[in-house]
Amino acid sequence: MSAAAPTERGRVSPLVRLLESESVLATALLVPGVLILVLFIAYPFVMALWYSLTSIRVGEAGQFVGLANFAKAWNDTIFQTAFKNTVFYTFWATIFKLALGMWLALLLNRSFRFKRIVRASMLLPFIIPTVLSAFAWRWMFDPTFSVMNWVLYHSGVITDRLPFLSDGDWAMWCAVAVNTWRGMPFFAITLLAGLQTISPDLHEAAALDGASAWHRFWHVTWPLLLPVTLVVVVFSVIQTFSDFQLIYVLTGGGPANSTHLIATYAYQVGVASGLLGEGAALSLFMFPVLFAVVWVQLRYMKRMEGH
Amino acid sequence: MANVTIRDLNKNYDNGFHAVKDVNLEIRDKEFVVLVGPSGCGKTTTLRMVAGLEEITSGQILIGENVVNDLPPMDRNIAMVFQNYALYPHKSVYQNMAFGLQMRKYPQQEIEKRVREAADILGIGPLLDRKPRQLSGGQRQRVAVGRAIVRHPEVFLFDEPLSNLDAQLRVQMRVELKRLHERLETTAIYVTHDQVEAMTLGDRVVVMKDGWVQQVGEPLELYGKPANRFVAGFIGSPSMNFVDVIINELGGALYAEAQMLRLSVPPQHQDRVRAHLGGRLTLGVRPEALRLASGADPAGYCFDTAVDVVEPLGNEILLNFRAGGAPMVARVDPAVRVRAHENIRLAVDPARVHFFDEKSAAAI
């Protein structure tokens, strides 16, 4: 357009002419994004890699120690517990989120009164800040003031109060429950979006073909929903595996370091105790696991595209 | 093999829409019945109630001797072909066709035999390993039909199965479906909005509008003796010409008169039309019942007009003109040479004139 403009309208400024070039424009558009990635992702990551190889602590530069931090972490029983906890927490929370989220999505996919309001309000656990909701849950699990203990006790279901957060195993399951409560809406909404792309004709055809409700789910809904399911599961695994806030607020890693996740333990060592190098090494143990998850997902998506 | 009986069938949707009104229909064993009408006429809803995909508000549906109102779709021994084929996208052609048999726990050998047989009939044998998205529209259509026929159902239901195909393929598949029906000899109910499809496929055609059945009859019966103005206009293309007329008597003879138009009432209509003397009726005449007048045509059935637009189609010529205040079309011999704006004299075939009541629109 500018090329065809009459010359008396004034010359095209040099900057505009420069941006006409595709490569210059592309670079200009990419720079902000790349800058943010470098500044907030790449730089901290490289720094963490470097720190993990040194004995740096708060107020002390430290020196290169090779893989000593990793070796120490490997033999650290608290870290071993934290790693097991992280796997446990991720595995069960994802299973529950998927099962309940799928169930909820199938329910919400039907038409009923106030469908929109119900669908929207279901997102509440997801949009409330985690710190806030985790505090509320901590209050509900409180040894003295737990509303759940009160209800169960006074309705005669239990005779002894339940040690929600004061027992390590109980506390882990509580964390799984809260994470499930918080993450389920994301599963439900995403799966619901996936469900709505499945033509109702397919279910009708399957019904005519003699498929029961379960067979319709297994032979029609599930395979067609699989790509969406895989994406949410991977997202959820990444988020759950690297979760920090929920445990930090709910149990702080206690009692007696029994509910630490890798992230909370790395924080405790690296920031709270000031051992930056060791903390960095601890947190880097998450990397290979998450990398594997992402790799599997990318491979699968590529295969789907090939079809 | 079974007949299908529909008694006083009604469908009210929750939003108050009365989609199907008092439909009664007796479909004989091995008969091919087509439900046709404009969109929203209740034809698809009726079909879906037969299939069991839509709840029945009132009335009865019988397949064979059994009332199927409360039977789920899978227990009705019917098979349906959907408008968008509804093939399972993740299953191969073979799996798509076999699924219904697997769900019914047929032995593997029997499934294989039936799928191969159906694939042979439909000419899709080489496609059995493909996925639906690797097929053309016509091939998908065949797979959808194949999925229905492997089940050997008592009744086939077709829901506008050809409307997603291009015009040429539609004509081809239409012939194939007709041939297939003759071969399988299974009762079939077929829904379409295309009157040509209805006329070519149906042993009998049910014309519907606004939830009501307008007329049930063999194709030529609908064409030759439409029960009302709607059927008369819906069946046939170009559609029947209508003109509002007043019935007058002149020297003992009855005339239908409109602006600049006066036609004798043909003898076979005299008695019934006389009851409307001085009143208004709608006169209907098909484009093919008009021709350029020759000296031999009685003057009472001729009128003068000026051609507005000429559409030379090759096998016929359509002349567009106005008569009696209404736009009309005449379908004339291709040998006729007429130019636009030329004055012509047209003759009406008296045996093919229809009269409709002005209020009820029923044929009289």
XYZ file of C-alpha atoms in Angstrom:
671
model
C 0.000 0.000 0.000
C 2.705 2.444 0.997
C 4.546 1.744 -2.215
C 1.549 2.879 -4.248
C 0.978 6.019 -2.164
C 1.483 9.293 -4.030
C 4.822 10.889 -3.265
C 3.387 14.277 -2.310
C 1.886 12.687 0.806
C 5.361 12.831 2.269
C 8.192 10.357 2.208
C 7.883 7.032 3.983
C 9.939 7.208 7.143
C 13.133 5.096 7.191
C 11.816 3.099 10.170
C 8.710 2.046 8.264
C 10.833 1.070 5.285
C 13.069 -0.973 7.560
C 10.060 -2.823 8.996
C 8.880 -3.664 5.489
C 11.650 -6.227 5.459
C 10.262 -9.503 6.695
C 13.375 -10.598 8.560
C 13.712 -7.298 10.403
C 10.038 -7.272 11.350
C 10.180 -10.889 12.503
C 13.171 -10.157 14.693
C 11.515 -7.068 16.154
C 8.392 -9.026 17.025
C 10.314 -11.908 18.547
C 12.662 -9.897 20.725
C 10.285 -9.116 23.637
C 9.197 -12.715 23.969
C 12.700 -14.076 23.773
C 13.868 -11.462 26.271
C 11.257 -12.518 28.803
C 12.089 -16.186 28.311
C 15.798 -15.555 28.695
C 15.392 -13.329 31.717
C 12.896 -15.369 33.703
C 13.403 -18.938 32.492
C 16.765 -19.496 30.858
C 18.857 -17.301 33.149
C 17.476 -18.759 36.419
C 17.786 -22.256 34.967
C 21.425 -21.791 33.997
C 22.108 -20.150 37.355
C 20.492 -23.092 39.130
C 22.674 -25.470 37.112
C 25.749 -23.510 38.105
C 24.726 -23.118 41.770
C 24.074 -26.839 42.018
C 27.735 -27.463 41.238
C 29.000 -25.046 43.888
C 28.887 -24.707 47.643
C 27.247 -21.284 47.435
C 25.151 -20.223 50.405
C 23.509 -16.954 51.366
C 26.246 -14.384 51.982
C 29.016 -16.680 50.749
C 30.179 -17.107 47.144
C 31.259 -20.725 47.583
C 33.332 -22.746 45.164
C 32.994 -25.466 42.566
C 32.279 -28.803 44.231
C 31.322 -30.960 41.256
C 28.416 -33.319 41.885
C 28.840 -33.292 45.654
C 25.460 -31.568 46.168
C 23.713 -34.224 44.087
C 25.473 -37.021 45.941
C 24.469 -35.511 49.249
C 20.883 -35.165 48.164
C 20.792 -38.736 46.893
C 21.747 -40.018 50.346
C 19.517 -37.567 52.219
C 16.632 -39.545 53.786
C 14.400 -36.478 53.860
C 14.985 -35.994 50.153
C 14.222 -39.670 49.537
C 10.960 -39.220 51.398
C 10.245 -36.003 49.497
C 10.868 -37.726 46.168
C 8.600 -40.634 47.078
C 5.997 -38.163 48.321
C 6.156 -36.219 45.082
C 5.596 -39.348 43.009
C 2.817 -40.510 45.342
C 1.180 -37.082 45.374
C 1.378 -36.684 41.586
C 0.180 -40.203 40.847
C -2.872 -40.258 43.076
C -3.890 -36.658 42.602
C -3.765 -37.077 38.816
C -5.744 -40.332 38.948
C -8.434 -38.757 41.101
C -8.523 -35.552 39.092
C -8.894 -37.531 35.873
C -11.570 -39.887 37.197
C -13.618 -37.233 38.965
C -13.024 -34.628 36.271
C -14.216 -37.069 33.605
C -17.274 -37.949 35.657
C -18.070 -34.279 36.187
C -17.529 -33.479 32.511
C -19.905 -36.260 31.467
C -22.519 -34.934 33.898
C -22.092 -31.346 32.757
C -22.334 -32.416 29.127
C -25.985 -33.274 29.654
C -28.523 -30.524 29.446
C -30.187 -29.478 32.674
C -31.527 -26.366 34.328
C -29.009 -23.640 35.216
C -26.384 -25.444 33.163
C -24.329 -22.320 32.550
C -24.321 -21.212 36.170
C -23.306 -24.662 37.388
C -20.552 -24.908 34.786
C -19.197 -21.490 35.730
C -19.385 -21.980 39.489
C -17.578 -25.282 39.166
C -14.463 -23.330 38.288
C -14.391 -21.663 41.722
C -11.803 -23.970 43.338
C -9.595 -23.334 40.344
C -9.761 -19.543 40.406
C -9.462 -19.024 44.173
C -5.780 -18.351 44.949
C -4.233 -21.601 46.153
C -2.813 -19.981 49.254
C -6.264 -18.820 50.271
C -7.993 -22.141 49.684
C -5.124 -24.076 51.269
C -5.523 -21.958 54.401
C -9.230 -22.731 54.455
C -8.488 -26.436 54.147
C -5.854 -26.220 56.869
C -8.478 -24.746 59.120
C -10.846 -27.571 58.273
C -8.105 -30.090 59.066
C -7.089 -28.269 62.249
C -6.447 -30.703 65.146
C -8.655 -28.744 67.533
C -11.105 -26.811 65.373
C -11.590 -29.208 62.437
C -15.162 -28.923 61.262
C -14.905 -32.400 59.761
C -13.863 -33.965 63.026
C -16.643 -32.082 64.749
C -19.284 -33.341 62.319
C -18.024 -36.925 62.275
C -17.614 -36.996 66.051
C -20.992 -35.517 66.869
C -22.793 -37.674 64.346
C -21.268 -40.710 66.035
C -19.289 -41.952 63.039
C -15.999 -41.745 64.930
C -15.119 -41.928 68.594
C -11.555 -40.618 68.256
C -10.697 -37.460 66.384
C -8.901 -38.078 63.090
C -5.247 -36.942 62.893
C -5.682 -35.139 59.568
C -2.433 -33.226 59.439
C -0.696 -34.533 62.518
C 0.075 -37.956 61.009
C 2.403 -38.156 58.033
C 0.335 -40.660 56.004
C -2.931 -38.887 56.763
C -1.389 -35.539 55.878
C -0.207 -36.856 52.489
C -3.697 -38.083 51.649
C -5.132 -34.751 52.803
C -2.756 -32.969 50.437
C -3.854 -35.299 47.613
C -7.490 -34.524 48.453
C -6.967 -30.766 48.404
C -4.965 -30.931 45.192
C -7.731 -33.019 43.628
C -10.365 -30.548 44.782
C -8.363 -27.702 43.321
C -7.360 -29.295 40.025
C -10.540 -31.189 39.144
C -12.319 -28.191 37.552
C -9.490 -27.772 35.066
C -9.874 -31.418 34.052
C -13.648 -31.164 33.940
C -13.753 -28.014 31.827
C -11.081 -29.182 29.401
C -12.638 -32.623 29.014
C -16.061 -31.001 28.653
C -14.717 -28.896 25.800
C -13.401 -32.120 24.259
C -16.719 -33.888 24.775
C -18.576 -31.157 22.979
C -16.587 -31.743 19.830
C -17.883 -35.325 19.690
C -20.943 -35.462 17.483
C -24.030 -36.718 19.354
C -24.796 -38.738 16.220
C -21.928 -41.060 17.122
C -23.566 -41.896 20.432
C -26.881 -42.415 18.721
C -25.264 -44.633 16.109
C -23.580 -46.613 18.885
C -26.877 -46.895 20.762
C -28.484 -48.299 17.624
C -25.505 -50.608 17.231
C -26.457 -52.087 20.584
C -23.768 -50.494 22.761
C -24.624 -50.021 26.431
C -23.792 -46.742 28.171
C -20.481 -48.204 29.342
C -19.635 -49.520 25.856
C -20.525 -46.164 24.328
C -18.100 -44.513 26.701
C -15.379 -47.081 26.139
C -15.710 -47.441 22.352
C -16.692 -43.913 21.355
C -16.123 -41.244 24.008
C -12.846 -42.425 25.486
C -10.894 -42.974 22.232
C -12.111 -39.698 20.772
C -11.293 -37.849 23.970
C -7.866 -39.428 24.322
C -5.828 -36.601 22.723
C -7.449 -34.013 25.008
C -7.101 -36.315 27.999
C -3.427 -36.787 27.323
C -2.803 -33.058 27.152
C -4.550 -32.318 30.451
C -2.876 -35.236 32.154
C 0.542 -34.025 31.067
C -0.223 -30.470 32.176
C -1.468 -31.760 35.464
C 1.528 -34.036 36.005
C 3.904 -31.151 35.379
C 2.042 -28.845 37.727
C 1.476 -31.396 40.438
C 5.001 -32.745 40.331
C 6.433 -29.267 40.815
C 3.737 -28.166 43.267
C 4.857 -25.944 46.095
C 2.173 -23.613 47.421
C -0.317 -26.185 48.574
C 2.057 -28.232 50.729
C 3.873 -25.128 51.934
C 0.658 -23.675 53.329
C -1.110 -26.879 54.353
C 1.671 -28.722 56.210
C 4.882 -26.812 55.613
C 6.427 -30.227 54.937
C 5.601 -31.510 58.420
C 4.956 -33.261 60.595
C 8.648 -34.112 60.995
C 9.457 -33.495 57.292
C 7.139 -36.365 56.316
C 5.076 -34.487 53.708
C 7.797 -32.581 51.881
C 7.661 -32.494 48.103
C 10.832 -31.899 46.121
C 9.900 -28.251 45.648
C 9.126 -27.523 49.290
C 12.207 -29.349 50.517
C 14.439 -27.577 47.980
C 12.959 -24.297 49.195
C 13.582 -25.191 52.809
C 17.182 -26.151 52.171
C 18.003 -23.522 49.563
C 16.157 -20.465 50.827
C 15.058 -21.027 54.409
C 18.393 -22.555 55.428
C 20.372 -20.485 52.938
C 22.183 -23.430 51.299
C 21.597 -22.182 47.749
C 23.830 -24.767 46.074
C 22.223 -27.759 47.768
C 18.735 -26.347 47.204
C 19.457 -25.915 43.502
C 20.718 -29.483 43.251
C 17.560 -30.764 44.971
C 15.239 -28.868 42.681
C 17.099 -30.108 39.606
C 16.039 -33.656 40.435
C 12.604 -32.659 39.083
C 14.053 -31.902 35.689
C 14.635 -35.388 34.196
C 11.190 -36.562 35.282
C 9.392 -33.573 33.787
C 11.524 -33.774 30.682
C 10.512 -37.387 30.164
C 6.837 -36.507 30.550
C 7.028 -33.711 28.010
C 9.008 -35.877 25.601
C 6.412 -38.638 25.717
C 3.676 -36.118 25.090
C 5.436 -34.483 22.152
C 6.082 -37.880 20.614
C 2.451 -38.841 20.968
C 1.224 -35.578 19.471
C 3.547 -36.038 16.530
C 2.150 -39.509 15.977
C -1.397 -38.141 16.078
C -0.510 -35.535 13.466
C 0.932 -38.249 11.243
C -2.446 -39.939 11.053
C -38.901 -58.350 7.872
C -41.695 -56.332 9.376
C -44.336 -53.732 8.840
C -44.317 -50.527 10.839
C -47.479 -49.003 12.257
C -47.653 -45.457 13.542
C -50.782 -44.517 15.460
C -51.787 -40.983 16.510
C -48.139 -40.068 16.983
C -47.372 -36.741 18.633
C -44.209 -35.033 19.725
C -44.108 -32.002 21.995
C -40.719 -30.621 22.886
C -40.056 -29.146 26.321
C -39.973 -25.665 24.843
C -43.581 -26.131 23.715
C -42.820 -26.825 20.057
C -45.343 -29.294 18.668
C -43.186 -31.021 16.078
C -45.331 -33.985 15.070
C -49.123 -33.896 15.051
C -51.410 -36.945 15.005
C -49.391 -38.874 12.467
C -50.942 -42.156 11.335
C -49.076 -44.388 8.965
C -49.169 -48.036 7.966
C -45.902 -49.115 6.367
C -46.109 -52.527 4.769
C -43.447 -55.194 4.921
C -40.657 -54.614 2.353
C -42.097 -51.240 1.434
C -39.886 -48.192 0.807
C -41.631 -45.185 2.316
C -40.240 -41.683 2.001
C -41.113 -38.864 4.398
C -40.664 -35.572 2.616
C -41.299 -31.954 3.473
C -39.597 -28.634 4.120
C -37.324 -28.314 7.159
C -39.217 -28.238 10.429
C -42.062 -30.332 9.065
C -41.521 -33.132 11.598
C -40.198 -35.785 9.224
C -36.877 -36.307 10.997
C -38.528 -36.223 14.416
C -40.937 -38.924 13.269
C -38.040 -41.047 12.036
C -36.112 -40.541 15.272
C -39.143 -41.645 17.273
C -39.274 -44.840 15.223
C -35.561 -45.282 15.940
C -36.055 -44.687 19.647
C -33.742 -41.682 19.724
C -36.585 -39.336 20.572
C -39.214 -39.878 23.225
C -42.814 -40.268 22.110
C -45.187 -37.717 23.638
C -48.297 -39.675 22.757
C -49.384 -42.338 20.334
C -47.930 -45.699 19.441
C -45.258 -47.129 17.188
C -45.382 -50.814 16.320
C -42.670 -52.763 14.552
C -44.209 -56.031 13.473
C -46.732 -56.821 16.191
C -44.791 -55.213 19.035
C -45.364 -51.800 20.536
C -41.847 -50.386 20.724
C -42.620 -47.103 22.521
C -40.592 -48.049 25.571
C -37.922 -50.172 23.914
C -34.413 -48.703 23.752
C -33.018 -48.241 20.209
C -30.821 -51.331 20.426
C -33.789 -53.637 21.071
C -35.878 -52.465 18.128
C -33.986 -54.428 15.482
C -33.601 -51.411 13.250
C -30.587 -49.833 11.593
C -30.162 -46.202 10.726
C -28.067 -44.248 8.248
C -27.324 -40.738 9.448
C -27.079 -37.558 7.427
C -23.418 -37.009 8.339
C -22.794 -40.801 8.282
C -21.793 -40.872 11.992
C -18.919 -43.236 11.309
C -16.611 -43.863 14.263
C -13.553 -41.838 13.207
C -11.055 -43.915 15.172
C -12.244 -47.254 13.835
C -11.420 -48.753 10.452
C -14.126 -49.368 7.886
C -14.197 -53.020 8.921
C -14.479 -52.143 12.608
C -17.191 -49.612 11.874
C -19.262 -52.220 10.121
C -18.491 -54.958 12.638
C -19.182 -52.914 15.764
C -22.931 -53.536 15.894
C -22.405 -57.273 15.503
C -19.667 -57.337 18.133
C -21.933 -55.533 20.583
C -24.521 -58.219 19.925
C -21.936 -60.915 20.548
C -21.976 -62.556 17.153
C -19.223 -65.123 16.626
C -16.128 -63.714 14.929
C -16.589 -65.885 11.831
C -20.159 -64.728 11.293
C -19.105 -61.084 11.677
C -16.333 -61.507 9.145
C -18.681 -63.216 6.697
C -21.357 -60.566 6.966
C -18.957 -57.631 6.690
C -17.305 -59.119 3.575
C -20.708 -59.799 2.064
C -21.904 -56.234 2.671
C -18.602 -54.822 1.437
C -19.003 -56.816 -1.790
C -22.533 -55.593 -2.341
C -21.426 -51.983 -1.840
C -18.101 -52.296 -3.650
C -16.025 -51.177 -0.668
C -14.042 -54.410 -0.227
C -10.641 -52.761 -0.836
C -11.377 -50.037 1.731
C -11.943 -52.214 4.780
C -8.657 -51.278 6.442
C -8.991 -47.546 5.908
C -10.134 -44.979 8.426
C -13.231 -42.904 7.588
C -11.201 -39.725 7.091
C -9.299 -41.433 4.269
C -12.522 -41.932 2.314
C -14.420 -39.708 -0.077
C -17.963 -38.605 0.696
C -19.480 -41.287 -1.487
C -17.336 -44.006 0.072
C -18.273 -42.893 3.582
C -21.878 -43.017 2.521
C -21.433 -46.618 1.414
C -19.743 -47.558 4.685
C -22.641 -46.014 6.599
C -25.058 -48.083 4.534
C -22.830 -51.128 5.028
C -22.922 -50.705 8.789
C -26.701 -50.775 8.558
C -27.052 -53.807 6.293
C -24.631 -56.160 8.102
C -27.093 -56.223 10.954
C -29.888 -57.659 8.765
C -32.389 -55.442 10.560
C -36.149 -55.585 10.213
C -36.358 -51.926 9.256
C -33.896 -49.490 7.667
C -34.104 -45.856 8.635
C -32.450 -43.232 6.445
C -32.089 -39.655 7.670
C -31.307 -37.492 4.640
C -28.431 -39.797 3.725
C -27.609 -38.128 0.426
C -27.790 -34.471 1.345
C -24.057 -34.154 2.069
C -23.078 -35.425 -1.379
C -22.567 -33.341 -4.485
C -25.337 -33.315 -7.071
C -23.831 -35.874 -9.428
C -22.978 -38.370 -6.707
C -26.413 -37.892 -5.202
C -28.086 -39.056 -8.388
C -25.763 -42.062 -8.588
C -26.259 -43.081 -4.945
C -29.998 -42.635 -5.332
C -30.028 -45.330 -8.002
C -27.771 -47.565 -5.915
C -30.017 -47.255 -2.881
C -33.026 -48.186 -4.957
C -31.221 -51.211 -6.373
C -30.049 -52.168 -2.882
C -33.581 -52.028 -1.542
C -34.829 -54.254 -4.307
C -32.099 -56.734 -3.476
C -32.468 -56.723 0.310
C -36.260 -56.500 0.403
C -36.301 -54.843 3.805
C -38.819 -52.304 5.024
C -37.286 -48.836 4.741
C -38.261 -45.401 5.981
C -36.386 -42.619 4.281
C -36.400 -38.931 5.196
C -35.513 -36.220 2.721
C -36.393 -32.644 1.863
C -35.725 -33.294 -1.800
C -38.930 -34.090 -3.664
C -37.054 -35.626 -6.589
C -35.381 -38.100 -4.227
C -38.744 -38.821 -2.662
C -40.439 -39.451 -5.986
C -37.676 -41.650 -7.398
C -37.059 -43.787 -4.309
C -40.399 -44.173 -2.619
C -42.924 -46.920 -3.202
C -45.092 -44.471 -1.334
C -44.366 -40.906 -0.312
C -45.591 -39.126 2.806
C -45.675 -35.356 2.395
C -45.470 -33.474 5.699
C -45.746 -29.840 6.691
C -45.794 -28.177 10.121
C -46.008 -31.586 11.804
C -49.080 -32.690 9.865
C -49.205 -35.377 7.224
C -50.507 -33.641 4.087
C -50.870 -36.650 1.842
C -49.742 -40.243 1.569
C -49.568 -41.832 -1.822
C -47.602 -43.350 -4.643
C -45.389 -40.829 -6.431
C -47.574 -40.454 -9.510
C -50.684 -40.188 -7.376
C -49.150 -37.241 -5.508
C -48.198 -35.641 -8.780
C -51.482 -36.231 -10.551
C -53.927 -35.850 -7.677
C -52.435 -33.606 -5.020
C -54.687 -33.455 -1.979
C -54.071 -29.796 -1.368
C -52.285 -26.737 -2.578
C -49.161 -27.422 -0.532
C -48.621 -30.883 -2.004
C -49.399 -29.551 -5.463
C -46.721 -26.886 -5.100
C -44.176 -29.085 -3.338
C -44.173 -32.001 -5.762
C -42.877 -31.237 -9.228
C -40.217 -28.884 -10.502
C -40.739 -26.184 -11.644
C -43.661 -26.149 -9.250
C -47.302 -25.818 -10.174
C -48.590 -22.387 -11.211
C -51.284 -20.957 -8.987
C -53.670 -18.126 -9.732
C -56.568 -16.823 -7.649
C -59.761 -16.899 -9.669
C -63.436 -15.988 -9.301
C -65.995 -18.480 -10.603
C -68.561 -16.923 -12.906
C -71.289 -18.278 -15.109
C -71.784 -17.011 -18.636
C -74.555 -18.458 -20.781
C -74.694 -21.662 -18.728
C -70.945 -22.270 -18.907
C -68.627 -21.909 -15.898
C -65.561 -19.724 -16.152
C -62.609 -19.124 -13.865
C -61.717 -15.472 -14.119
C -58.789 -13.407 -12.968
C -57.207 -10.175 -14.115
C -57.026 -10.344 -17.951
C -57.666 -14.084 -17.834
C -60.742 -16.173 -18.450
C -60.609 -19.960 -18.685
C -63.425 -22.452 -19.078
C -63.869 -24.828 -16.175
C -63.130 -28.294 -17.570
C -66.093 -30.689 -17.585
C -64.718 -33.062 -14.926
C -64.675 -30.164 -12.404
C -68.033 -28.614 -13.323
C -70.120 -30.136 -10.519
C -67.758 -29.405 -7.673
C -66.778 -25.935 -8.892
C -70.403 -24.902 -9.382
C -70.820 -24.971 -5.589
C -68.393 -22.057 -5.484
C -70.224 -19.946 -8.071
C -69.436 -16.297 -7.448
C -66.762 -17.269 -4.942
C -62.984 -17.448 -5.066
C -60.859 -20.512 -5.764
C -57.201 -21.143 -6.526
C -56.564 -22.561 -9.946
C -53.478 -24.706 -10.360
C -51.837 -25.780 -13.573
C -48.460 -27.456 -13.953
C -45.886 -25.897 -16.310
C -46.006 -29.037 -18.445
C -49.793 -28.725 -18.828
C -49.263 -25.525 -20.817
C -48.264 -25.365 -24.476
C -48.202 -22.889 -27.291
C -51.747 -22.743 -28.647
C -52.597 -23.880 -32.147
C -55.781 -23.221 -34.070
C -57.177 -26.576 -32.968
C -57.266 -25.626 -29.273
C -60.689 -24.541 -27.997
C -60.635 -20.809 -27.262
C -61.946 -21.374 -23.721
C -58.668 -22.971 -22.695
C -56.387 -20.421 -24.333
C -55.044 -17.083 -23.147
C -52.678 -14.404 -24.405
C -49.590 -13.203 -22.605
C -46.126 -11.747 -23.148
C -43.002 -13.788 -22.401
C -40.899 -12.287 -19.664
C -37.830 -14.566 -19.505
C -36.880 -17.556 -21.649
C -34.841 -20.369 -20.073
C -33.585 -22.756 -22.772
C -32.562 -25.939 -20.920
C -31.910 -28.092 -23.965
C -34.417 -30.856 -23.409
C -37.120 -28.291 -22.739
C -37.676 -24.562 -22.675
C -39.119 -22.730 -19.701
C -41.145 -19.626 -20.481
C -41.679 -17.223 -17.614
C -44.651 -14.896 -17.916
C -47.493 -13.352 -15.939
C -51.129 -14.294 -16.228
C -54.105 -13.401 -14.060
C -51.819 -11.280 -11.888
C -49.529 -14.174 -10.958
C -46.062 -15.179 -12.157
C -46.188 -18.423 -14.138
C -43.935 -20.863 -15.925
C -44.681 -22.940 -19.001
C -42.544 -25.898 -19.988
C -42.622 -26.171 -23.766
C -41.072 -28.181 -26.538
C -37.412 -27.307 -27.236
C -38.230 -26.905 -30.911
C -40.304 -23.841 -30.078
C -38.590 -20.569 -30.934
C -39.743 -17.790 -28.659
C -37.908 -14.606 -27.694
C -38.292 -12.557 -24.558
C -41.099 -9.928 -24.626
C -42.770 -11.727 -27.529
C -46.554 -12.006 -27.385
C -47.735 -15.593 -27.340
C -50.948 -17.557 -27.010
C -50.871 -20.487 -24.589
C -53.275 -23.395 -24.240
C -54.105 -25.229 -21.004
C -54.571 -28.986 -21.029
C -58.112 -29.181 -19.591
C -57.510 -32.672 -18.190
C -54.723 -31.320 -15.997
C -56.321 -28.350 -14.320
C -56.656 -28.343 -10.514
C -58.885 -26.284 -8.248
C -58.160 -25.628 -4.564
C -60.379 -24.168 -1.892
C -59.179 -20.659 -1.123
C -59.378 -21.042 2.670
C -58.654 -24.698 3.428
C -56.315 -25.088 0.398
C -57.778 -28.566 -0.101
C -58.268 -29.835 -3.631
C -61.856 -29.758 -4.846
